[in-house]
Each structure stands twice: as C-alpha cells, then as structure tokens.
JSON list of N, CA and C in Angstrom, two decimals:
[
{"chain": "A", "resi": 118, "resn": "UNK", "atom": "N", "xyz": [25.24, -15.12, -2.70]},
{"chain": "A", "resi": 118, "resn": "UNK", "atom": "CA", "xyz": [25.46, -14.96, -4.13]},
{"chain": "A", "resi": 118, "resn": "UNK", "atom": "C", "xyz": [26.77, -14.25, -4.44]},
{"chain": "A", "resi": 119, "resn": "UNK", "atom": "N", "xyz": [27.27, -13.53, -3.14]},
{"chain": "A", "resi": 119, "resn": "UNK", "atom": "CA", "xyz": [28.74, -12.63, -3.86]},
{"chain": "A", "resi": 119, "resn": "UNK", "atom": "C", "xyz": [29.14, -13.51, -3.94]},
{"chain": "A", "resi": 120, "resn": "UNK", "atom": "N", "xyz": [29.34, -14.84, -3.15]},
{"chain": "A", "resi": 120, "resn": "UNK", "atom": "CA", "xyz": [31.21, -15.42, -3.21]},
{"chain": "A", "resi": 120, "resn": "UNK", "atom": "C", "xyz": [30.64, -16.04, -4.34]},
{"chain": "A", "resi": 121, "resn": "UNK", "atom": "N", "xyz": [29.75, -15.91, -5.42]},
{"chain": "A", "resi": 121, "resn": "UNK", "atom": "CA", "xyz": [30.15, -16.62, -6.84]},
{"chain": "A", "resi": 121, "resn": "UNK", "atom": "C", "xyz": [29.97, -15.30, -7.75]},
{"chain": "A", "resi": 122, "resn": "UNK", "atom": "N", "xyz": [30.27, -14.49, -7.53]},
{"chain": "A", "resi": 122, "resn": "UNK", "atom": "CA", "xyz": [30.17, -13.64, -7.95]},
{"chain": "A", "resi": 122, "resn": "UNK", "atom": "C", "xyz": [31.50, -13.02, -8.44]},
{"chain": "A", "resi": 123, "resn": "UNK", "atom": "N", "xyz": [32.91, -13.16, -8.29]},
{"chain": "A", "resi": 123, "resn": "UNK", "atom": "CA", "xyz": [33.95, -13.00, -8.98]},
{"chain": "A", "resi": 123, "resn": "UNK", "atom": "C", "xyz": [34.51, -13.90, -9.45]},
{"chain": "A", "resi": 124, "resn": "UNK", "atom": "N", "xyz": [34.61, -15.47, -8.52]},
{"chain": "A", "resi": 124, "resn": "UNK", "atom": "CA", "xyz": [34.93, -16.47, -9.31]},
{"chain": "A", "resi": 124, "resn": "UNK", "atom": "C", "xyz": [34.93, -17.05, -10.61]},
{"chain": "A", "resi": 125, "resn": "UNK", "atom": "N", "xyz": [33.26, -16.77, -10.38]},
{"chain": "A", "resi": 125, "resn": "UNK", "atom": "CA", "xyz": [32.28, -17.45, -11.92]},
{"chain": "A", "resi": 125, "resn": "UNK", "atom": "C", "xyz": [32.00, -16.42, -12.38]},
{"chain": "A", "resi": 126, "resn": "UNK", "atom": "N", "xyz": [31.38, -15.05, -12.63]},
{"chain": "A", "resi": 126, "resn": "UNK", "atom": "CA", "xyz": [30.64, -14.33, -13.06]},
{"chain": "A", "resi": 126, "resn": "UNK", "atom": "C", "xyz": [30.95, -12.62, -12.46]},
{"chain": "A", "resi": 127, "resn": "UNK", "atom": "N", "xyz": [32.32, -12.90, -13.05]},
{"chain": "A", "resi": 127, "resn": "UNK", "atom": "CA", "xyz": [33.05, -11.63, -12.97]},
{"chain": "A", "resi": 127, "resn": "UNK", "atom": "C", "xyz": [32.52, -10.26, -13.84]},
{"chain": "A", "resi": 128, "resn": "UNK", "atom": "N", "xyz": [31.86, -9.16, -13.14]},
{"chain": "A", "resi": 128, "resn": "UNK", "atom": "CA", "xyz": [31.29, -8.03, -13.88]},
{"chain": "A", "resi": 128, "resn": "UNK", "atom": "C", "xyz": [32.28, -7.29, -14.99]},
{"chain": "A", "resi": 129, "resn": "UNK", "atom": "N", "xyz": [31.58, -6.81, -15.69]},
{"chain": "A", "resi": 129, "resn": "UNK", "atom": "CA", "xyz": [32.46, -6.05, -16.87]},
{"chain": "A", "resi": 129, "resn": "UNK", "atom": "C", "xyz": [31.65, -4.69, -17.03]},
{"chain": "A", "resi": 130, "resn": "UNK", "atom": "N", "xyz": [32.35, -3.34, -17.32]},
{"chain": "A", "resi": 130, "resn": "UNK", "atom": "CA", "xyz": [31.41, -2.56, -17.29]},
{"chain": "A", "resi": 130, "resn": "UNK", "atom": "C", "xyz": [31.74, -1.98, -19.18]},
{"chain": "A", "resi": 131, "resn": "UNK", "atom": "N", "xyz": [30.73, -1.41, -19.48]},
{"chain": "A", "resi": 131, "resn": "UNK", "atom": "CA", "xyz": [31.13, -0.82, -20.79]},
{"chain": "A", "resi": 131, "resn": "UNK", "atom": "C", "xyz": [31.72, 0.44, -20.61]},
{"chain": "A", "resi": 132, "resn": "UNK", "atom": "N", "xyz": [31.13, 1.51, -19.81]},
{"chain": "A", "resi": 132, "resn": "UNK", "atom": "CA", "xyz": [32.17, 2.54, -19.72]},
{"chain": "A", "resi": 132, "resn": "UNK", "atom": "C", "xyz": [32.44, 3.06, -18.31]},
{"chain": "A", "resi": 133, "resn": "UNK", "atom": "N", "xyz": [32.68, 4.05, -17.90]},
{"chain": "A", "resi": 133, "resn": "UNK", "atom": "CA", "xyz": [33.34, 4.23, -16.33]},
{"chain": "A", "resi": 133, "resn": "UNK", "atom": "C", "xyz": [32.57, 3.94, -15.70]},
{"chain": "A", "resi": 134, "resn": "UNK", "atom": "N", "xyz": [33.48, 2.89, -14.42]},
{"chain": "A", "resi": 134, "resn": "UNK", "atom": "CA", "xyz": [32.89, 2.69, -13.38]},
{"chain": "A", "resi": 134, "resn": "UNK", "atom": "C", "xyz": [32.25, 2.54, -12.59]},
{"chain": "A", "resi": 135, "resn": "UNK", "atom": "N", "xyz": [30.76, 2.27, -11.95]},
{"chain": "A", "resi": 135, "resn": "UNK", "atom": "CA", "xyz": [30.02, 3.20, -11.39]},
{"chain": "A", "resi": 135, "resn": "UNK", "atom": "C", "xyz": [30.96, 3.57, -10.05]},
{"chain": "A", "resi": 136, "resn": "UNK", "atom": "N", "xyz": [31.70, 2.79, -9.48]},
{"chain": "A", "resi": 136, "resn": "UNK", "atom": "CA", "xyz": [32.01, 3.08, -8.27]},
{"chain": "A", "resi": 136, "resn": "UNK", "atom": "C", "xyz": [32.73, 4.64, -8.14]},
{"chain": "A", "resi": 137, "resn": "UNK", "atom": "N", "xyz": [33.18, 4.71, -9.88]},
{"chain": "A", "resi": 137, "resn": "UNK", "atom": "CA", "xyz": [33.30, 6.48, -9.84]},
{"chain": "A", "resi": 137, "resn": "UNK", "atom": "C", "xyz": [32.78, 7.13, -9.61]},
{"chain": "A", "resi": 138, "resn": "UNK", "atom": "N", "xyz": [32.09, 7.14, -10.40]},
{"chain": "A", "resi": 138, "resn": "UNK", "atom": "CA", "xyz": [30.42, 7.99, -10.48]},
{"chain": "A", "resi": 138, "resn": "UNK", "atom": "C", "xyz": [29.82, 7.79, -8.62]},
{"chain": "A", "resi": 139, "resn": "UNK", "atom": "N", "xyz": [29.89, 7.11, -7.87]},
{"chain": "A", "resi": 139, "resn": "UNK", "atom": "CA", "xyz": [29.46, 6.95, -6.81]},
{"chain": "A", "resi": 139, "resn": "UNK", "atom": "C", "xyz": [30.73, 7.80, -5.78]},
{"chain": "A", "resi": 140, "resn": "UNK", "atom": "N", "xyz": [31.72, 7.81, -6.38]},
{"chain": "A", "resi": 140, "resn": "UNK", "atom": "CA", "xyz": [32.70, 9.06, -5.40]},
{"chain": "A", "resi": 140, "resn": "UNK", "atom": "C", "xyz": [32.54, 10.02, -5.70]},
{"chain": "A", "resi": 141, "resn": "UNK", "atom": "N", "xyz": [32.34, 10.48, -7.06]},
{"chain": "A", "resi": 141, "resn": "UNK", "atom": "CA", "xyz": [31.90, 11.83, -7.55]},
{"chain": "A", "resi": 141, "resn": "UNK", "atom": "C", "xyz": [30.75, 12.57, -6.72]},
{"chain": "A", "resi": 142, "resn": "UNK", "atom": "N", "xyz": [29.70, 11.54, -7.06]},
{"chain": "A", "resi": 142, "resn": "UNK", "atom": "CA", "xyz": [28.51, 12.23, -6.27]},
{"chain": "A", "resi": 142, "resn": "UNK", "atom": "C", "xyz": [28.22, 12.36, -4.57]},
{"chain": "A", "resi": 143, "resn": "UNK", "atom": "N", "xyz": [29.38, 11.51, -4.12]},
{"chain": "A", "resi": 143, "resn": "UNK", "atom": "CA", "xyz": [29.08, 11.59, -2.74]},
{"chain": "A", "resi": 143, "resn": "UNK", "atom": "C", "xyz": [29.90, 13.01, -2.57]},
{"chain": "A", "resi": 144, "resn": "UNK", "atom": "N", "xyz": [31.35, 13.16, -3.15]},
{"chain": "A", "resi": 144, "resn": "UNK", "atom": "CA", "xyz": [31.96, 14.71, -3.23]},
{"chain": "A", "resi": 144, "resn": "UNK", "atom": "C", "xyz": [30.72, 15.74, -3.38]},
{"chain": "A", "resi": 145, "resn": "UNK", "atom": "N", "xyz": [30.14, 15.72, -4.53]},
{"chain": "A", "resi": 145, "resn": "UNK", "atom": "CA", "xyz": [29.19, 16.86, -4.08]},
{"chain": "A", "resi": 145, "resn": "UNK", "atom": "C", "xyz": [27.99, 16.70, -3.50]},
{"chain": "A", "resi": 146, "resn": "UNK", "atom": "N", "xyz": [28.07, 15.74, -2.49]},
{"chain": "A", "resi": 146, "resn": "UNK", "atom": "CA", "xyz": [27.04, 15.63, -1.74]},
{"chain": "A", "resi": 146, "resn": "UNK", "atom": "C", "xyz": [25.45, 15.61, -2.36]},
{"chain": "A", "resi": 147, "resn": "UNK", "atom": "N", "xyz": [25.34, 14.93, -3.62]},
{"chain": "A", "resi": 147, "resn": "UNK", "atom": "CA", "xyz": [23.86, 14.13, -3.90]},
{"chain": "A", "resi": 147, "resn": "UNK", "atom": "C", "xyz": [23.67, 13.08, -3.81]},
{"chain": "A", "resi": 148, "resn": "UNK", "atom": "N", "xyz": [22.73, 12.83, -2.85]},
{"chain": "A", "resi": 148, "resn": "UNK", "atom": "CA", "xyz": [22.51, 11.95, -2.31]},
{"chain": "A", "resi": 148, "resn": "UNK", "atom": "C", "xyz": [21.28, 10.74, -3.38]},
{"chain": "A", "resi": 149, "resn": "UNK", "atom": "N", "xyz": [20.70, 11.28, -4.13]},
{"chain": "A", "resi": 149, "resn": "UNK", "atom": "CA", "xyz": [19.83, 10.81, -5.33]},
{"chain": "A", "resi": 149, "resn": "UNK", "atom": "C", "xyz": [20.71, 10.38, -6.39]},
{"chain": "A", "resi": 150, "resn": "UNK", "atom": "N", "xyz": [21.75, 10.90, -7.11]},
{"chain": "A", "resi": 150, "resn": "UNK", "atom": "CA", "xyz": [22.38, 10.30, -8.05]},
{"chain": "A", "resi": 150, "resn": "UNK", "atom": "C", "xyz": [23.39, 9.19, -7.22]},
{"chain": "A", "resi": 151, "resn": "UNK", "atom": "N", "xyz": [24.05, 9.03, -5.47]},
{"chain": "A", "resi": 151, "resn": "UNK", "atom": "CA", "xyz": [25.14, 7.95, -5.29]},
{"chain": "A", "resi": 151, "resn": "UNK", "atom": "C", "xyz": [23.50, 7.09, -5.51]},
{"chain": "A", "resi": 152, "resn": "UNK", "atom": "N", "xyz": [22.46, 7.73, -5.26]},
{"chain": "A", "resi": 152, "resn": "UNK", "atom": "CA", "xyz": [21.46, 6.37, -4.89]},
{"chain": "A", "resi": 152, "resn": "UNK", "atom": "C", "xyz": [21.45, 5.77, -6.75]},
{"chain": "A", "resi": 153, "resn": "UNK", "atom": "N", "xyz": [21.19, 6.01, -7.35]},
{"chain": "A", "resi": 153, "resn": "UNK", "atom": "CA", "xyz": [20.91, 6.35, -8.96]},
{"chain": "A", "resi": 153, "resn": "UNK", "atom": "C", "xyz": [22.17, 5.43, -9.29]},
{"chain": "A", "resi": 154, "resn": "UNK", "atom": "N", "xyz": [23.48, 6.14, -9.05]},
{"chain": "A", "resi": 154, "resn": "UNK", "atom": "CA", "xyz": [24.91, 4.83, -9.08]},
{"chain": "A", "resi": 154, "resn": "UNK", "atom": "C", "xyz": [25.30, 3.81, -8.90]},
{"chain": "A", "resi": 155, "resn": "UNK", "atom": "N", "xyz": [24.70, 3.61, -7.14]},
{"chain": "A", "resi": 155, "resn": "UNK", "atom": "CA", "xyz": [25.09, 2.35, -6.93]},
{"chain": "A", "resi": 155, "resn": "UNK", "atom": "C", "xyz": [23.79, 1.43, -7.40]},
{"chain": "A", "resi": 156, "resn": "UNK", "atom": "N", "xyz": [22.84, 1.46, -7.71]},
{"chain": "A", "resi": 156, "resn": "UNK", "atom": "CA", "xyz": [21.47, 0.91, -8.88]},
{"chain": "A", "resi": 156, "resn": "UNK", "atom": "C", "xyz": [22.29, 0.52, -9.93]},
{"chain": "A", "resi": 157, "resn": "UNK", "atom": "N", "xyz": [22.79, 1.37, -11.33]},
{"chain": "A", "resi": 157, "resn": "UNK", "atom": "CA", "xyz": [23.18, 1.04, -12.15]},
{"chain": "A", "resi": 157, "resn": "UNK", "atom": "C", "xyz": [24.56, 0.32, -11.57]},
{"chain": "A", "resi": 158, "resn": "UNK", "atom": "N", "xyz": [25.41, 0.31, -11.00]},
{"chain": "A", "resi": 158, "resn": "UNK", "atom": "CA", "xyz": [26.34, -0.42, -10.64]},
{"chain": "A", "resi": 158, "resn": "UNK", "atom": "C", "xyz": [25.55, -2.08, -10.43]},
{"chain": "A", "resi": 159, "resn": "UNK", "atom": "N", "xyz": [24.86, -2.05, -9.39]},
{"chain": "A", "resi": 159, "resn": "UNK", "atom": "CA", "xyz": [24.43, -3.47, -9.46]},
{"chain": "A", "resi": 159, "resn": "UNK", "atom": "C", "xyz": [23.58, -4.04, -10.50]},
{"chain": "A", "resi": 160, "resn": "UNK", "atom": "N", "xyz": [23.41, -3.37, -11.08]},
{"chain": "A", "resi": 160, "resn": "UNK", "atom": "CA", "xyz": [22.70, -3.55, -12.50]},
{"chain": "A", "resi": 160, "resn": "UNK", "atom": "C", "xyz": [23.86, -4.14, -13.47]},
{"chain": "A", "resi": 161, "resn": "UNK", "atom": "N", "xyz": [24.56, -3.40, -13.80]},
{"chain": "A", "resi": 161, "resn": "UNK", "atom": "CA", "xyz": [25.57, -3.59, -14.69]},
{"chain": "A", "resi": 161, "resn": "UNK", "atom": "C", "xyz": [26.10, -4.77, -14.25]},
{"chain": "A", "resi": 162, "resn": "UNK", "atom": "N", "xyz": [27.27, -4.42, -12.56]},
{"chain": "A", "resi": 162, "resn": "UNK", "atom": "CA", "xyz": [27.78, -6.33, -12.12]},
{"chain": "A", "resi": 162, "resn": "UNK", "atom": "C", "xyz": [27.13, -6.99, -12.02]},
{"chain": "A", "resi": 163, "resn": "UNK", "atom": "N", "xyz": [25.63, -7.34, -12.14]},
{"chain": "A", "resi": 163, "resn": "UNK", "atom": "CA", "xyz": [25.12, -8.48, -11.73]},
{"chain": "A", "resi": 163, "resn": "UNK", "atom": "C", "xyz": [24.72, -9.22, -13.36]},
{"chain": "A", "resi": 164, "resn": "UNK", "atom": "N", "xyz": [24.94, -8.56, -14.42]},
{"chain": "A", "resi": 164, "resn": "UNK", "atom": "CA", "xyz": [24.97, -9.06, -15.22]},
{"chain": "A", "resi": 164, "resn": "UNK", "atom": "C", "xyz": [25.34, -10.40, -15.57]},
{"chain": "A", "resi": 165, "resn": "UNK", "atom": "N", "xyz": [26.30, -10.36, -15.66]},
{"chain": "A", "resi": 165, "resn": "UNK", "atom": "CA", "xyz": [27.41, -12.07, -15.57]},
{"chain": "A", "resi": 165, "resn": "UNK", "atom": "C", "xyz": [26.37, -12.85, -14.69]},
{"chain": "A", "resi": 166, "resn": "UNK", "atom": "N", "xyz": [26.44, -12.35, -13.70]},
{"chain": "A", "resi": 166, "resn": "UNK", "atom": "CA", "xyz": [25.66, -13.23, -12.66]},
{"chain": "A", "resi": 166, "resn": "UNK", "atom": "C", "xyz": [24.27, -13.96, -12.96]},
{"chain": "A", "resi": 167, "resn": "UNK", "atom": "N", "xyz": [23.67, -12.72, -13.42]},
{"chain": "A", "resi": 167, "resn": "UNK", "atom": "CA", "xyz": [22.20, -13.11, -13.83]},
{"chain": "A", "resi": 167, "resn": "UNK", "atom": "C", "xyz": [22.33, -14.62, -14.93]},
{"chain": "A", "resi": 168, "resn": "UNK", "atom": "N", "xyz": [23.39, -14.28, -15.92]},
{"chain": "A", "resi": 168, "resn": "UNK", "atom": "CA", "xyz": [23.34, -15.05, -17.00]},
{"chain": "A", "resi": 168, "resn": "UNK", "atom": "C", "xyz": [23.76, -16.63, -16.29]},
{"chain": "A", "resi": 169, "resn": "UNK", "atom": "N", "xyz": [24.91, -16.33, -15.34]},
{"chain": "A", "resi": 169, "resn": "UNK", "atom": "CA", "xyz": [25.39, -18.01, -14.90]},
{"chain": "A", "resi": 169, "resn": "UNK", "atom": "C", "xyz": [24.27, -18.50, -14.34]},
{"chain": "A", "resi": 170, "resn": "UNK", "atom": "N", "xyz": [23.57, -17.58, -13.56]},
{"chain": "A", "resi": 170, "resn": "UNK", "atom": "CA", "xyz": [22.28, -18.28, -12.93]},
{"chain": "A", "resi": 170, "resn": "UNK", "atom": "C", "xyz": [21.82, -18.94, -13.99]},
{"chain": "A", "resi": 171, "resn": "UNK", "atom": "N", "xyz": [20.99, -18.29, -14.33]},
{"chain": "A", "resi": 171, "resn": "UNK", "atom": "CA", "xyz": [20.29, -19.12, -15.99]},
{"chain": "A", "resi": 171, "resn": "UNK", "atom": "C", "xyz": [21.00, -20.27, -16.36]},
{"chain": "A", "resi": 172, "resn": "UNK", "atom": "N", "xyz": [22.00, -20.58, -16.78]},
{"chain": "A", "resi": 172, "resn": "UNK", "atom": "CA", "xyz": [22.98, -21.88, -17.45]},
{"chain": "A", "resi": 172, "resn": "UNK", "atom": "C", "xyz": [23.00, -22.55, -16.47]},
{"chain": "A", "resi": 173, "resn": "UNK", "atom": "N", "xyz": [23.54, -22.18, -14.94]},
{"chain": "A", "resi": 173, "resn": "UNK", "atom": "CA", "xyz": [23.25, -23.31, -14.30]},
{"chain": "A", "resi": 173, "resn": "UNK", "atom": "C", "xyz": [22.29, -23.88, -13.20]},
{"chain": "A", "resi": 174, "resn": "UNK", "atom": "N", "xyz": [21.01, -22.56, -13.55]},
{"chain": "A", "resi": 174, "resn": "UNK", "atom": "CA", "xyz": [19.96, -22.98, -12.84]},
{"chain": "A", "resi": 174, "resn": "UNK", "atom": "C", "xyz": [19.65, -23.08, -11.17]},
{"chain": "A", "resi": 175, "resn": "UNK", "atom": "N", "xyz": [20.84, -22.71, -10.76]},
{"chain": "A", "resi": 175, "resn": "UNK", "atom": "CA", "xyz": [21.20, -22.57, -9.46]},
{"chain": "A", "resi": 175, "resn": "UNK", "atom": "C", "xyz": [22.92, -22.51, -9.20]},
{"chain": "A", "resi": 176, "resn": "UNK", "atom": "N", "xyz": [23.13, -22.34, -8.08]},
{"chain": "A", "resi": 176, "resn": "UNK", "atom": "CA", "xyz": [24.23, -22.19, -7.66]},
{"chain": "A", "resi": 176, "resn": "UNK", "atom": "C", "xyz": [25.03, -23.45, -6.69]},
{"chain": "A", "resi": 177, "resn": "UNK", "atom": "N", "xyz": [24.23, -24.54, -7.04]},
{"chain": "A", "resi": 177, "resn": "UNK", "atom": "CA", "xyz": [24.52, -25.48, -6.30]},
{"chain": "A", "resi": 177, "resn": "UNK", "atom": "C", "xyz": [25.39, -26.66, -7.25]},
{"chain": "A", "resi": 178, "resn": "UNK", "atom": "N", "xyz": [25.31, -26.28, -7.89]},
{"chain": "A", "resi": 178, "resn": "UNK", "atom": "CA", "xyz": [26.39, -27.11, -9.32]},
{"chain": "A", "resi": 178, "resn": "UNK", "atom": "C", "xyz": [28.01, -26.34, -9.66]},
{"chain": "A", "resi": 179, "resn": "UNK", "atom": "N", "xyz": [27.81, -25.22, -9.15]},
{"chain": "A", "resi": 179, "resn": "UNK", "atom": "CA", "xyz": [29.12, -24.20, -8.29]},
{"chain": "A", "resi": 179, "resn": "UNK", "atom": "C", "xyz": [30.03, -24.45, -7.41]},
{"chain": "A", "resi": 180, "resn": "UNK", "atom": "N", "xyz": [31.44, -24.55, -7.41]},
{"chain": "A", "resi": 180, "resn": "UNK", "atom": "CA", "xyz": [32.10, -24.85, -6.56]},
{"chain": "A", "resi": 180, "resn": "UNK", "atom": "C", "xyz": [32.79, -23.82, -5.73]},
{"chain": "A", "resi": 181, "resn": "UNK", "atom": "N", "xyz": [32.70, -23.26, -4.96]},
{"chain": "A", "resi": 181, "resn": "UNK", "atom": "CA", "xyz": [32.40, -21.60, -3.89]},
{"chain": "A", "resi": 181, "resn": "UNK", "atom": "C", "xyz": [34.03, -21.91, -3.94]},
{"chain": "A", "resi": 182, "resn": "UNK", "atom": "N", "xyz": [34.41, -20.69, -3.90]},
{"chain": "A", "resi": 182, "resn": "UNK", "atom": "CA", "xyz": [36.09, -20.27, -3.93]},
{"chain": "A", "resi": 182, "resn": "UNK", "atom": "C", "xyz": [36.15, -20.09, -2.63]},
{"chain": "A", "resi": 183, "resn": "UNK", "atom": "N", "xyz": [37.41, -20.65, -1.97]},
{"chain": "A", "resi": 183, "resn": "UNK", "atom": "CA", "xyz": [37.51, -20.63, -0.60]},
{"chain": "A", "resi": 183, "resn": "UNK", "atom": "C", "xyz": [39.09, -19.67, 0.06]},
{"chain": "A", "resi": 184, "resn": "UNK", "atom": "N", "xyz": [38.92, -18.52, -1.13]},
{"chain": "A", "resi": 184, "resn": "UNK", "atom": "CA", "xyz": [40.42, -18.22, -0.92]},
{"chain": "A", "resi": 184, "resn": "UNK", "atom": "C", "xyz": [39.78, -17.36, 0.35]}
]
C-alpha cells in the first residue's frame, strides 16, 4: 500500500507534523506519547489513502510509480 501512497494519495497534515512530535518525544525519552505520535501520524497520512481506496475500490486500477 506505501508505493501508492505518495503517488496517488499524498498525506496532508492540518497542523505540525507528527514526525515532530515523534522527535520531540523520543528527546525526552517517552516512550507512550512517540507510541501516541506515530498512531496519529498514520492516522492523519493514511487519510488520502483511505479515501482513494474507497473511489477505486482497490488498488488494482492503480498504476504503481516505478521511480
């Protein structure tokens, strides 16, 4: 599912990063909020994704980027 995952259904976040928020917390060493981060991170990018799924019902009507 990644390699259609920037091609087609490039994530957008509304506000910072999570991958910030996921350096932040590994700096002070909590280990519950990087877990808590990278959740909402794939939450948030998989958005796009979720939706192309839906429209095209699969990923086989997709033409996989071969860079």
């Amino acid at each position: 599912l990644l390699n259609f995952l920037y091609p087609h259904a490039h994530p957008t976040y509304e506000g910072r990063h999570q991958h910030l928020a996921v350096l932040d917390y590994l700096r002070r060493r909590d280990p519950p909020m990087v877990r808590e981060s990278i959740k909402a991170d794939m939450i948030e990018g998989g958005r796009a994704l979720i939706s192309l799924l839906r429209e095209q019902g699969s990923t086989r009507n997709l033409v996989r980027d071969r860079d």
